[in-house]
Structure formats: structure tokens, C-alpha cells
CSV table of C-alpha atoms and ligand atoms in Angstrom, one decimal:
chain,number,residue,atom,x,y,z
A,1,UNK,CA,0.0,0.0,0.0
A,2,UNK,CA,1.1,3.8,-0.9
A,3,UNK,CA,1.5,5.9,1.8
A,4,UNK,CA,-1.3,8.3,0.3
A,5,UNK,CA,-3.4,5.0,0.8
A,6,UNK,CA,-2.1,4.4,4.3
A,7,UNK,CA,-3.3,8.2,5.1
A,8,UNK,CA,-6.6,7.5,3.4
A,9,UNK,CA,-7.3,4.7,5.4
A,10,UNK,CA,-7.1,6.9,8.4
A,11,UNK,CA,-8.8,9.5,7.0
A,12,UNK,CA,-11.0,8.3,4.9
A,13,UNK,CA,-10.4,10.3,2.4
A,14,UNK,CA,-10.5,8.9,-1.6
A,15,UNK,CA,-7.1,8.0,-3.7
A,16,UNK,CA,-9.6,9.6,-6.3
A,17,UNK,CA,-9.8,12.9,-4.3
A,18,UNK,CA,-6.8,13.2,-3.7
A,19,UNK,CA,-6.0,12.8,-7.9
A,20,UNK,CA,-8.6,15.6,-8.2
A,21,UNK,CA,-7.3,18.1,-6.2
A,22,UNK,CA,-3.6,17.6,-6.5
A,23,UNK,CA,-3.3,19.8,-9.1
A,24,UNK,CA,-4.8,22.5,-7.2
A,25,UNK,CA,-2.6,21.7,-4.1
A,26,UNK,CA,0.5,21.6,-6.2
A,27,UNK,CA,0.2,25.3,-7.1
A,28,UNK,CA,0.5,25.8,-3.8
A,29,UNK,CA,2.8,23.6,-2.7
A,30,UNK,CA,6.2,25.9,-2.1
A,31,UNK,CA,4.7,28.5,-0.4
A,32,UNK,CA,5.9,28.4,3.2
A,33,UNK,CA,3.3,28.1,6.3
A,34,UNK,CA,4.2,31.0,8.3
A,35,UNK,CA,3.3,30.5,11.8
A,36,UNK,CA,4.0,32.5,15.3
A,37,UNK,CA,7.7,30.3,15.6
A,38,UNK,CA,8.3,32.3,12.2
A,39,UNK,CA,7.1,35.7,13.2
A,40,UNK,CA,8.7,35.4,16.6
A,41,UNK,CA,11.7,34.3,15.4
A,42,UNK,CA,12.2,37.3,12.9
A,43,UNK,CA,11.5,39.6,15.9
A,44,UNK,CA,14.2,38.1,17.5
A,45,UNK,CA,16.8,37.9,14.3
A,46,UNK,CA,16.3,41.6,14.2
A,47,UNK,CA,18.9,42.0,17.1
A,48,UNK,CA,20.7,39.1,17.4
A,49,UNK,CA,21.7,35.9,14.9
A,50,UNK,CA,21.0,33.6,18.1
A,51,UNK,CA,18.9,34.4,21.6
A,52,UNK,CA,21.3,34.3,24.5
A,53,UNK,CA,20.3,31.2,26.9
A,54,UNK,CA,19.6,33.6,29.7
A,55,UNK,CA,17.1,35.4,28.1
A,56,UNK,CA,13.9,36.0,28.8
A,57,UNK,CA,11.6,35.0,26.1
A,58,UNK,CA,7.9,36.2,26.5
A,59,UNK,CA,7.7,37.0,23.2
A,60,UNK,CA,6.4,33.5,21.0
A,61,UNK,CA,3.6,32.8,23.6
A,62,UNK,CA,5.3,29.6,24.3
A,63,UNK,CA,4.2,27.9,27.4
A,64,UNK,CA,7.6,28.0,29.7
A,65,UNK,CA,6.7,24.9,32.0
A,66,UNK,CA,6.8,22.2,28.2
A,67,UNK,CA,4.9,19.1,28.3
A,68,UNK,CA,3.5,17.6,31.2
A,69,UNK,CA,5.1,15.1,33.6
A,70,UNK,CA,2.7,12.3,32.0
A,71,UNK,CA,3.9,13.5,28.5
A,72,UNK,CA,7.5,13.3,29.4
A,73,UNK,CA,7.3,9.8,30.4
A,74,UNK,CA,5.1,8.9,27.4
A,75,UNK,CA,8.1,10.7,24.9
A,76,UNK,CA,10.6,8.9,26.9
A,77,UNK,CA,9.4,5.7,26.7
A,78,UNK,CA,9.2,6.0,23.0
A,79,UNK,CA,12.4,6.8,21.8
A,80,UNK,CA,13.6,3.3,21.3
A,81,UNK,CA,10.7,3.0,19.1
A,82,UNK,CA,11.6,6.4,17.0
A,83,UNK,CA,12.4,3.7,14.0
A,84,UNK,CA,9.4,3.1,13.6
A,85,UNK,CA,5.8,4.5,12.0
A,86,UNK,CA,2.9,4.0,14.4
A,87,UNK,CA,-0.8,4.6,13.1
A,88,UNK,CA,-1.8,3.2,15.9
A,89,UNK,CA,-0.6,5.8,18.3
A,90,UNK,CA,-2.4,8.2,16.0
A,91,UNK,CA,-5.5,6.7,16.2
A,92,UNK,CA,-5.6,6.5,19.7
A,93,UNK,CA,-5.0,10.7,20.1
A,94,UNK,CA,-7.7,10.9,17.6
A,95,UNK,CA,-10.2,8.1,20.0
A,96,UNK,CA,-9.1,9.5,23.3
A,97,UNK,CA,-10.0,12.9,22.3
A,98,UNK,CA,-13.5,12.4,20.2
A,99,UNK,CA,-14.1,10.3,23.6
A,100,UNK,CA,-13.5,12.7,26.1
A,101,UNK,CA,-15.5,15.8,23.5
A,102,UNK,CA,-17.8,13.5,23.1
A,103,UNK,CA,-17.8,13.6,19.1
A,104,UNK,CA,-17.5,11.2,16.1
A,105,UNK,CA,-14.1,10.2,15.5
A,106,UNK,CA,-14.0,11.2,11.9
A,107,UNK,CA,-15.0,14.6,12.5
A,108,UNK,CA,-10.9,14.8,14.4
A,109,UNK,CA,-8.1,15.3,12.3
A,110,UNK,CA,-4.5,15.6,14.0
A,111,UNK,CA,-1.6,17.3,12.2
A,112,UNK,CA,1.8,18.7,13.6
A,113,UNK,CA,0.6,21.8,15.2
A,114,UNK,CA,-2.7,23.9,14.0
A,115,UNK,CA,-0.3,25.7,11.7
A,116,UNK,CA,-0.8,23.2,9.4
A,117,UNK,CA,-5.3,23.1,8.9
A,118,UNK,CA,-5.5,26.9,9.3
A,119,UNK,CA,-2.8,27.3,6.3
A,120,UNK,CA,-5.3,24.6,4.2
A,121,UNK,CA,-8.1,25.8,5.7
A,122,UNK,CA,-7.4,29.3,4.2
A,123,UNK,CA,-5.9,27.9,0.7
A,124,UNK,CA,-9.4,25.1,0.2
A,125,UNK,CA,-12.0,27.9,0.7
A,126,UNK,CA,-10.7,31.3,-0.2
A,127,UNK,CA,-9.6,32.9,-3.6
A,128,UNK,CA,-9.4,35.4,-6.0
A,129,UNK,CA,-13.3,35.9,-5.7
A,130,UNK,CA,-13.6,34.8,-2.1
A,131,UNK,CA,-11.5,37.1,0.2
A,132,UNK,CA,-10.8,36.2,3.6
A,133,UNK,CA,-12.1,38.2,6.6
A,134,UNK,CA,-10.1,38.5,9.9
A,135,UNK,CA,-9.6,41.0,13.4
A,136,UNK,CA,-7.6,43.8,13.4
A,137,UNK,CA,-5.0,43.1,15.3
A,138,UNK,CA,-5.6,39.7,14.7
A,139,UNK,CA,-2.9,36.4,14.3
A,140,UNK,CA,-1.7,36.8,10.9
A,141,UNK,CA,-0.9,33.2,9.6
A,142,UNK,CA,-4.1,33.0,7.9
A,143,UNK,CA,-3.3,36.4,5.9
A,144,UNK,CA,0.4,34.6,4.6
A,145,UNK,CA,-2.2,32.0,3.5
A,146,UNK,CA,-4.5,34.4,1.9
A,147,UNK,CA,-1.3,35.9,0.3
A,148,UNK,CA,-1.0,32.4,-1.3
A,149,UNK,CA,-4.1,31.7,-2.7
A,150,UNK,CA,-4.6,34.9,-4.3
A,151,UNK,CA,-7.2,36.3,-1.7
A,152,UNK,CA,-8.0,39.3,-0.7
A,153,UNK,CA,-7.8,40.2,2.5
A,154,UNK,CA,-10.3,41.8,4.9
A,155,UNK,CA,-9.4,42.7,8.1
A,156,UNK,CA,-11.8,44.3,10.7
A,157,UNK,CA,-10.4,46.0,13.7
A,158,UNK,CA,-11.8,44.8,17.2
A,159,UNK,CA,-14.8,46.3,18.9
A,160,UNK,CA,-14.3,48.7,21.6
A,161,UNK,CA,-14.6,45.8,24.0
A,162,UNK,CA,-11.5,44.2,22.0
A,163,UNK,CA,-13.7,41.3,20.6
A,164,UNK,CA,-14.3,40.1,17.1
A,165,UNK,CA,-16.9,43.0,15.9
A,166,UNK,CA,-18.6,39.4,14.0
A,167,UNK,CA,-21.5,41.8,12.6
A,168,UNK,CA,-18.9,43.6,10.5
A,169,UNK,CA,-17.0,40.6,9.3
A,170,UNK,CA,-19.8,38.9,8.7
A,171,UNK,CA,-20.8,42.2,6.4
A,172,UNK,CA,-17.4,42.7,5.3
A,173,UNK,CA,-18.0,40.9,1.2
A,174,UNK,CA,-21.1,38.6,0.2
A,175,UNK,CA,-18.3,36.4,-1.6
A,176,UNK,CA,-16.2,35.6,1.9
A,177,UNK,CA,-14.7,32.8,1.4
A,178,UNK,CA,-13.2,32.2,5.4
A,179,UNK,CA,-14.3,34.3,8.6
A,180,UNK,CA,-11.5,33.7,10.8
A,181,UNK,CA,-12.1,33.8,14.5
A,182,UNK,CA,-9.3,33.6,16.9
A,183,UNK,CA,-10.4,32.7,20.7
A,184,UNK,CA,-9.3,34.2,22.7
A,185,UNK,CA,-7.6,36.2,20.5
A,186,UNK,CA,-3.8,36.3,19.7
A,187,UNK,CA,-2.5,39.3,19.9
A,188,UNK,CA,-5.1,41.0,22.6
A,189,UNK,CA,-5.8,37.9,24.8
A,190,UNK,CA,-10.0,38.8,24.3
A,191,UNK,CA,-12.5,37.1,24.1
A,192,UNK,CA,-15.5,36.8,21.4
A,193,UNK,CA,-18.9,35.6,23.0
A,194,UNK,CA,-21.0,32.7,22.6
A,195,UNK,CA,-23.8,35.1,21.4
A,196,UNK,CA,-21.5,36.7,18.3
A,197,UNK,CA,-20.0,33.5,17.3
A,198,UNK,CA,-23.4,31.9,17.1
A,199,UNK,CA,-24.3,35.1,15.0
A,200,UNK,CA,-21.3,34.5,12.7
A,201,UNK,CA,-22.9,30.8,12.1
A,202,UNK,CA,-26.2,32.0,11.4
A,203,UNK,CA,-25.4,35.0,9.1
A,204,UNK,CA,-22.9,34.5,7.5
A,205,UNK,CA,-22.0,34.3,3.7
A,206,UNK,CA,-23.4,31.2,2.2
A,207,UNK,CA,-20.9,28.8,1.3
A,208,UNK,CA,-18.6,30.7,3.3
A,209,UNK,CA,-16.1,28.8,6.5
A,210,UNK,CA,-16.1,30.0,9.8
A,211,UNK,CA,-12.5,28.7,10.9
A,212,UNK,CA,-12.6,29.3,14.9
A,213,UNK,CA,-8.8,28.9,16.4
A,214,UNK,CA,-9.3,27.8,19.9
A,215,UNK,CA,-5.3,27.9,20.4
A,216,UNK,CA,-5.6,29.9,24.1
A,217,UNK,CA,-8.8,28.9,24.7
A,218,UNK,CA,-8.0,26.6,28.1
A,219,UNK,CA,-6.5,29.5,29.5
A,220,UNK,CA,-10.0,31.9,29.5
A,221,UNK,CA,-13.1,31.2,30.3
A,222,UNK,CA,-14.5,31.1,26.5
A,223,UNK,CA,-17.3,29.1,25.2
A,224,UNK,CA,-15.8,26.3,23.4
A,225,UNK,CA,-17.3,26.3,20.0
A,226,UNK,CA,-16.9,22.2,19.3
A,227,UNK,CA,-20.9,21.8,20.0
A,228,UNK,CA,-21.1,23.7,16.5
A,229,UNK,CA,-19.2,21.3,14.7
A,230,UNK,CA,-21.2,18.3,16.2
A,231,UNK,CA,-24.3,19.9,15.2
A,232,UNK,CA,-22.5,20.2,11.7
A,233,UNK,CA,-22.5,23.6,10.8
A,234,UNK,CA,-19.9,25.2,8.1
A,235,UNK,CA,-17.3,25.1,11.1
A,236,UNK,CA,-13.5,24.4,11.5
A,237,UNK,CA,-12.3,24.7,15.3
A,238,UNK,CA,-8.7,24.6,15.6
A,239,UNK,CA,-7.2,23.2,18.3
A,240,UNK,CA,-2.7,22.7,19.7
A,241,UNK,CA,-0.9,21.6,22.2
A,242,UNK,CA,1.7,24.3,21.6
A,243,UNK,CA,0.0,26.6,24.3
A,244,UNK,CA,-1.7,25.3,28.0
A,245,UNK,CA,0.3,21.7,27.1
A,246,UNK,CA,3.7,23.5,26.7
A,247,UNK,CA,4.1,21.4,23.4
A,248,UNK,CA,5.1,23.8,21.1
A,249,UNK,CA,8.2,22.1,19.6
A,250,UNK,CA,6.9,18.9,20.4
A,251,UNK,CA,4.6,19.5,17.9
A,252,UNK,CA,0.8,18.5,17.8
A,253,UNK,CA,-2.6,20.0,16.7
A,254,UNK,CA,-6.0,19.2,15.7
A,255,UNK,CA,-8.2,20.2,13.3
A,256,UNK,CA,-12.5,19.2,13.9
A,257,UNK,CA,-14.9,19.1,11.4
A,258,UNK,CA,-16.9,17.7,9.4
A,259,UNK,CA,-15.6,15.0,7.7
A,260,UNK,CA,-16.2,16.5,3.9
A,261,UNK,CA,-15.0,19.5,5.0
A,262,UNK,CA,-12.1,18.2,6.5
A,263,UNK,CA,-11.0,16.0,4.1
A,264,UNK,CA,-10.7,19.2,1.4
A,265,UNK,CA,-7.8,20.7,3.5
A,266,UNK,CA,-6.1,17.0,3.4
A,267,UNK,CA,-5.3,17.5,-0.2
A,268,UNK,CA,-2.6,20.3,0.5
A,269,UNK,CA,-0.9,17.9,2.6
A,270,UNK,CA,-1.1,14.7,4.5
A,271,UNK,CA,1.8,12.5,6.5
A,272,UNK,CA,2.6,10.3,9.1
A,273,UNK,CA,2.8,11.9,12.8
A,274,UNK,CA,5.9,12.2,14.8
A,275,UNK,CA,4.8,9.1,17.3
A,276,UNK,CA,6.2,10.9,20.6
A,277,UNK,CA,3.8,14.2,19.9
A,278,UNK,CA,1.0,12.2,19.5
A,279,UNK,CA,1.4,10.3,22.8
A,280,UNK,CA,2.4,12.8,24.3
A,281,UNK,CA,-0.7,14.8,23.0
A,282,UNK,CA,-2.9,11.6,24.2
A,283,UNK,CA,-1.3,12.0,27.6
A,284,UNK,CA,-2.0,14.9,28.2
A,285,UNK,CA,-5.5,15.2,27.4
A,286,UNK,CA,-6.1,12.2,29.8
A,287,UNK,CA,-4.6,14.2,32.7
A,288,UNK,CA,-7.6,15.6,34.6
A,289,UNK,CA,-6.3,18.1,36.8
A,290,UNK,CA,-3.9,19.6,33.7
A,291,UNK,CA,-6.0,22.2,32.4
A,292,UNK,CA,-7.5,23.5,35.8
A,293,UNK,CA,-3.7,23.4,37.6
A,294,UNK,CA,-2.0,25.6,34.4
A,295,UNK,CA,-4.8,27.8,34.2
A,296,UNK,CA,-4.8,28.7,37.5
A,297,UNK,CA,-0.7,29.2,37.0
A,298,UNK,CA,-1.3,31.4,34.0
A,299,UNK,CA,-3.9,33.6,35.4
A,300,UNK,CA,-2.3,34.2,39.0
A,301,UNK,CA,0.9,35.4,37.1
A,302,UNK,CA,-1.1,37.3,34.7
A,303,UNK,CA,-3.0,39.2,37.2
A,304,UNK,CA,0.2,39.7,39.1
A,305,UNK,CA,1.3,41.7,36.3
A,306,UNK,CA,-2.2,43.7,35.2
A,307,UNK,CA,-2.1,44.6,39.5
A,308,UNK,CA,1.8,46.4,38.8
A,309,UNK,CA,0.8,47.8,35.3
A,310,UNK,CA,-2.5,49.4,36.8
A,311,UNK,CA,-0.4,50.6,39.5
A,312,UNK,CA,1.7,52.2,37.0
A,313,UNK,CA,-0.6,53.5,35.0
A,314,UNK,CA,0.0,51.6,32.1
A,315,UNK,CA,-2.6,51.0,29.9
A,316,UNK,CA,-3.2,47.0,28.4
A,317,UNK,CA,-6.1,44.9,27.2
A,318,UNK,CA,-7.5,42.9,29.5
A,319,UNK,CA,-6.3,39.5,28.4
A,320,UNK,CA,-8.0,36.0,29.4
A,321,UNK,CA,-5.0,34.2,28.3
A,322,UNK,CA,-1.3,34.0,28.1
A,323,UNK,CA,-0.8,36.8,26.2
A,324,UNK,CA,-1.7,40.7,26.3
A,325,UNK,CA,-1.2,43.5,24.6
A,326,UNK,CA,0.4,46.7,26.3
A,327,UNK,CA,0.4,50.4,25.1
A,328,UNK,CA,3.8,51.8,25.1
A,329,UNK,CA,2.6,55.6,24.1
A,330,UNK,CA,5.3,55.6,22.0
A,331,UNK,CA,6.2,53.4,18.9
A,332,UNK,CA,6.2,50.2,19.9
A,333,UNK,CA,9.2,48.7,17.5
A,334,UNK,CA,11.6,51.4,19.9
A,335,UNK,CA,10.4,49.8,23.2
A,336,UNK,CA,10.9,46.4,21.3
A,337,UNK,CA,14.4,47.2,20.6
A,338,UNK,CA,15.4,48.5,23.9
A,339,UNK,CA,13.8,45.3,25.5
A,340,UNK,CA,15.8,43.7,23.6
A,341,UNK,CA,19.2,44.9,25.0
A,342,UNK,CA,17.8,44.3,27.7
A,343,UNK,CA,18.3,41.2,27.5
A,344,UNK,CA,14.1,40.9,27.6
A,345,UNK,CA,12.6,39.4,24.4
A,346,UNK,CA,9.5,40.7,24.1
A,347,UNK,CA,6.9,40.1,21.0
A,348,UNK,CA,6.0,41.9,17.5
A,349,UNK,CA,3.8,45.4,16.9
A,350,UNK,CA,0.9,45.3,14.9
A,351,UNK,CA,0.3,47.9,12.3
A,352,UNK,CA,-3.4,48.9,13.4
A,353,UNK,CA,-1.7,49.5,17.2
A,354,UNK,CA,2.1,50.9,15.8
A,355,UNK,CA,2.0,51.6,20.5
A,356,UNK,CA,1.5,48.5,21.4
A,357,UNK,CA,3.4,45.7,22.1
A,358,UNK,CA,2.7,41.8,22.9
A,359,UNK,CA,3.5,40.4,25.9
A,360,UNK,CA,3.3,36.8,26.6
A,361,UNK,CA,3.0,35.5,30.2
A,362,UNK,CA,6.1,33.7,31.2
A,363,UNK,CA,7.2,32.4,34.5
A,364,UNK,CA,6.8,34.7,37.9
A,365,UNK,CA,10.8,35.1,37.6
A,366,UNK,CA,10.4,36.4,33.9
A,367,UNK,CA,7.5,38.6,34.6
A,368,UNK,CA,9.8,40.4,37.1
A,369,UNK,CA,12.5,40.3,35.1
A,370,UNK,CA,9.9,42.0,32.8
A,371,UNK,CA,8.6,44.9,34.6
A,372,UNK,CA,12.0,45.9,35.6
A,373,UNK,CA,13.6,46.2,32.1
A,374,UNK,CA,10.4,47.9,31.1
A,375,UNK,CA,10.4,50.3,33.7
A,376,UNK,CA,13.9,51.3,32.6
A,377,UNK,CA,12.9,51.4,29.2
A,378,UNK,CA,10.0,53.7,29.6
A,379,UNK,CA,11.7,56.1,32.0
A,380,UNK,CA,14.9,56.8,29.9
A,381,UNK,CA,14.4,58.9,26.6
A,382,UNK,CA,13.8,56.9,22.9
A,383,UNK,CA,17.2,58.7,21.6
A,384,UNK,CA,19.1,55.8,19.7
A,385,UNK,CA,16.2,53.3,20.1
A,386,UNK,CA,16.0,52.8,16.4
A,387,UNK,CA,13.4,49.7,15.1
A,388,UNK,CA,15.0,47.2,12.7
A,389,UNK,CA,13.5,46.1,9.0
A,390,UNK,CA,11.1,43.2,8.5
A,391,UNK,CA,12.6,40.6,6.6
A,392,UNK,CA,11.6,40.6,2.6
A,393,UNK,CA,9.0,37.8,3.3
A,394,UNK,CA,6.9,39.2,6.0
A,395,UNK,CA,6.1,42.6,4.4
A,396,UNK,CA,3.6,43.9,2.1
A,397,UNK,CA,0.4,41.3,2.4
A,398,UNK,CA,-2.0,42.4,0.8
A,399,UNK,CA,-4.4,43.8,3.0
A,400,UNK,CA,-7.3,46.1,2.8
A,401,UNK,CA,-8.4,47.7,6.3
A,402,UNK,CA,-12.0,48.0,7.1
A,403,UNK,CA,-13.0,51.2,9.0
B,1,PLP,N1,-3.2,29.7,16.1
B,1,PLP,C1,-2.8,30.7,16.9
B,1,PLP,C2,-3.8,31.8,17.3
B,1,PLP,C3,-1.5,30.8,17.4
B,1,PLP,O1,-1.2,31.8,18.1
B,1,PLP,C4,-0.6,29.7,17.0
B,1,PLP,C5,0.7,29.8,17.4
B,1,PLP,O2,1.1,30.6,18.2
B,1,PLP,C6,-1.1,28.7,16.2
B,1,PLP,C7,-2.4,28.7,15.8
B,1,PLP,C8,-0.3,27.6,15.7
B,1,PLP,O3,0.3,26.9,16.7
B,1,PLP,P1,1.0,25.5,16.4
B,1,PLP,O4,1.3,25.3,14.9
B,1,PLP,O5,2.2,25.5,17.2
B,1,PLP,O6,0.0,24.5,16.8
């Protein structure tokens, strides 16, 4: 058997299909998936070639603590077995989960990272004639995929409230093609409500996807928006265990759907699963007390820091997750720098907010490592704080900003 037929086994997804749309997915096929390791890492490379070991890195929102203690047994275990490929291992993530969410096994596809279904999800159902809609400040990956299929792309800036304004993206072009949802959101930490995503499914642009990332959402107290898929609505939610499982370079994500709808982003690209992520991912999601125990981690250190940057007066978005985004009041690329050589790496500027900066919730000891270089920063003038160039790539998407 080919491997294509091994994968379609799995996934149930047609050699024929696969014939039919290769063509398609080969147009495609070098343009790079652009993801938050990408974007932080050309933050970084702006300063320095490599990140000095000391550093303090609160710029990727990585998850500092890494896998759990379950899933460092389960990776251990299996290294004497790295010769080998394991379906099995896969299937059992892909049971274990669909168990415990209570949903039909088929409608879970895993895939190294979420990176991977929210590129395809972008590249099966946008186009020339169907743009795709997204927040303003928003996580960009989708746009880089937008970029490749030829889309245009809407964004929307957040409401007041610093959630999804879903009336306006669902308004934004008749022709959508994908309404992208990120709860909570990356950069702002904020959340979108049950009421406004249920609004997006009811209204918006037939044919169109609604492709909800749930990447922070055990950190917040979100609505989980997997109910929509069961009940089989136009819905992709995206799920990783880069974030509240600490397994971003371990690499494992999910992608739950439909199966037909799935099985259109499996023509851009399907393989075999590194066998330690997906253990490790199946650990991990068996462990009970996980979620509860690092949310509660995350949000005491989070508050720690809102209580010193109210007491400050600085001004940030009030973040349900392990990220936030904090107003410099001056541009933000200077304060980057300066963090910088401060030995403090701290994450990218979006255009819409050229004062803000990200900030992802480390450990207590980076957090204070934190607020002291940024004190300094903030107190001494911006004289010589000059902000580095973007690399070729990540400039000029095409982008049209809705007002
Ligand atoms: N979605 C969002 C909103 C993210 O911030 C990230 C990474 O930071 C991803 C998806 C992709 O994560 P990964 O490919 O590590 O699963």
C-alpha cells in the first residue's frame, strides 16, 4: 500500500480525491506556512543571529513549564521505538479525544501543530473571488495564506470591547470565502462571545467557513465552540498543544470538522505523525487536573502583572490568556528594541496599534524580570532606540483595512 493509501485509510479520504485536487494543491505547494515560531523568530533575528540562553523570552507565547510530567514519560518511553511509524498511536489521540469531546471520531483530524489546517483551511475555501475576513490586530498566519491563494484580504479591527466585531466581518464581502475567529484572541488575549459566534454561524456568507482557532482557549473562560461542529455547521475549530500543554516544539494540533469538510484541506498535505507528539498529546489530554492546575498558573501570574501595570498606569487589554497587549505611548518597534538589549525578548507590533506591544505570560521570575527592564525602558528617553526592518517575506500582504 502507498502511503497516500495508508493516510486515506485513516482518513477516509479517496485516492480519487486526492487525484482531483492535486493539481490544485500543487500550485501551492512551495509557499511556506508562516506560523507564530516564524514571526517570533524574525522579531528576535532583528537584534541578534542567536537568543542568549539567559534570556527572557515572553515573546512567542510559548508555554515555559513544556509538556507535562505524564507526557515526558510517554516521549521517553518511545524513543527506542523512533524507527518506527505508528498509526496506531495516532488513532488512539484521535479516540481518546473524540471520547472525552464526546464527538464522532472522523469529524478529528491531528496534524503537527494547528499551523498546518488553518494554512489549508485558508488555501481550500478562499480565492481570488472569495477574500478572507479576519480582526484587526488579529494572528496573521491566515493572511500569509490568503497571500497564497490569491485572496483578498479583509481585516476588521476589534470592537471597543477588544472582541471580534462578527456583525462587520460577517458584512465585510457577500463572496467571503473564510471568517477567521481567533479565541481568545492572539495578539489581545479577548475574548468573542457565545452570542457573536453563534451570529457568525447563522449570518454568515453562504458557502462561506467560519474557521474558529481555539489555540488559548483553556486559559479563558471562552465558550468552546466544538458543539457547533457536532451539530455540523460550516465550522473548523482549531485546536494545539503548543499553548496550556507547553508542546510547542513537540509538535501536535488538531483540526475538527466535518468529515467533507475536513477532508478538502487534506489535499494540500497529509503524512505520518511524529509518534512521541501524538502520545504525548494523548497523555496529556487524559490528565484531569492539567488544564485546571496551568490555568490557574497562568492567570495568577497574569494578574500579578495587570495589578503592577495598573499601578503604574500603564494602559493594556484585559487579556484572558497567556498573552496581552500593552500600550507603550510611544512606537512600539523602539520599546521592542530597547527590551531587547535588555536582555528581555519581548513580541512583534501590529500595524493597526504601531503603540502596542505583545506580551506573553512567562514564568513569575520572567514577569519580574519583565517589569524591571520595562520600567527602565519607559523612563529613559527613545534617543538611539532605532526599530529594525522586517525581513523581505513578512512585508507587504496584501491587505485592505475596514473602517
Ligand atoms: N493559532 C494561533 C492563534 C496561534 O497563536 C498559533 C501559534 O502561536 C497557532 C495557531 C499555531 O500553533 P502550532 O502550529 O504551534 O500548533
Amino acid at each position: 500500500m502507498c502511503p497516500v493509501e495508508l493516510d486515506c485509510t485513516l482518513t477516509r479520504f479517496s485516492r480519487r480525491s486526492f487525484l482531483r485536487y492535486s493539481a490544485a494543491a500543487s500550485v501551492v505547494a512551495s509557499i511556506p506556512i508562516l506560523t507564530e515560531a516564524h514571526l517570533a523568530h524574525a522579531q528576535r533575528r532583528r537584534v541578534a543571529k542567536h537568543i542568549p540562553a539567559d534570556a527572557v523570552r515572553i515573546d512567542a507565547n510559548e508555554n515555559p513549564l513544556g509538556p507535562c510530567t505524564g507526557a515526558c514519560a510517554s516521549i521517553s518511553s518511545l524513543i527506542p521505538e523512533g524507527g518506527r511509524y505508528d498509526f496506531d498511536l495516532t488513532e488512539k489521540l484521535v479516540m481518546a479525544f473524540s471520547d472525552i469531546e464526546g464527538l464522532k471520531p472522523e469529524y478529528v483530524m491531528p496534524y503537527a501543530g494547528s499551523s498546518e489546517p488553518l494554512h489549508y483551511t485558508v488555501l481550500a475555501f478562499t480565492s481570488r473571488d472569495k477574500p478572507y475576513v479576519t480582526a484587526d490586530p488579529g494572528y496573521e498566519a491566515g493572511m500569509y495564506a490568503a497571500k497564497a491563494s490569491g485572496a483578498k484580504v479583509l481585516q476588521v479591527p476589534l470592537t471597543k470591547d477588544y472582541a471580534h466585531d462578527v456583525k462587520a466581518m460577517v458584512a465585510a464581502d457577500p463572496n467571503a470565502g473564510v471568517l477567521y475567529i481567533c479565541n481568545p484572541n492572539n495578539p489581545t488575549g479577548t475574548i468573542t462571545s457565545r452570542e457573536d459566534i453563534a451570529y457568525a454561524v447563522a449570518n454568515k456568507p453562504a458557502g462561506s467557513m467560519l474557521l474558529i482557532d481555539e489555540a488559548y482557549i483553556h486559559f479563558s473562560d471562552a465558550t468552546p465552540s466544538l458543539d457547533l461542529v457536532k451539530a455540523d455547521k460550516d465550522v473548523i475549530v482549531l485546536r494545539t498543544f503548543s499553548k496550556l500543554y507547553g508542546m510547542a516544539g513537540v509538535r501536535c494540533g488538531l483540526a475538527i470538522g466535518r468529515p467533507d469538510l475536513l477532508a478538502k484541506l487534506q489535499v494540500y498535505g497529509m503524512n505520518s505523525l511524529p509518534i512521541m507528539a501524538v502520545a504525548a498529546a494523548t497523555t496529556s489530554i487524559q490528565d484531569k487536573d492539567l488544564i485546571l492546575q496551568r490555568k490557574k498558573i497562568n492567570t495568577d501570574i497574569r494578574h500579578e502583572t495587570f495589578e503592577w501595570l495598573t499601578a503604574n498606569n500603564y494602559k493594556f487589554t484585559p487579556s484572558q490568556s497567556n498573552c496581552f497587549m500593552l500600550d507603550t505611548g510611544r512606537p512600539g518597534k523602539e520599546v521592542l528594541a530597547a527590551m531587547q538589549k535588555k536582555n528581555v525578548y519581548v513580541g512583534r507590533v501590529w500595524p493597526a496599534w504601531p503603540t502596542y506591544i505583545r506580551v506573553t505570560v512567562g514564568t513569575r521570575s520572567d514577569m519580574e524580570k519583565f517589569r524591571i527592564a520595562y520600567k527602565e525602558v519607559i523612563s529613559s528617553s527613545t534617543a538611539g532606540l532605532e526599530p529594525l526592518p522586517l525581513p523581505e517575506r513578512l512585508r507587504n500582504t496584501p491587505h485592505t483595512h475596514l473602517s
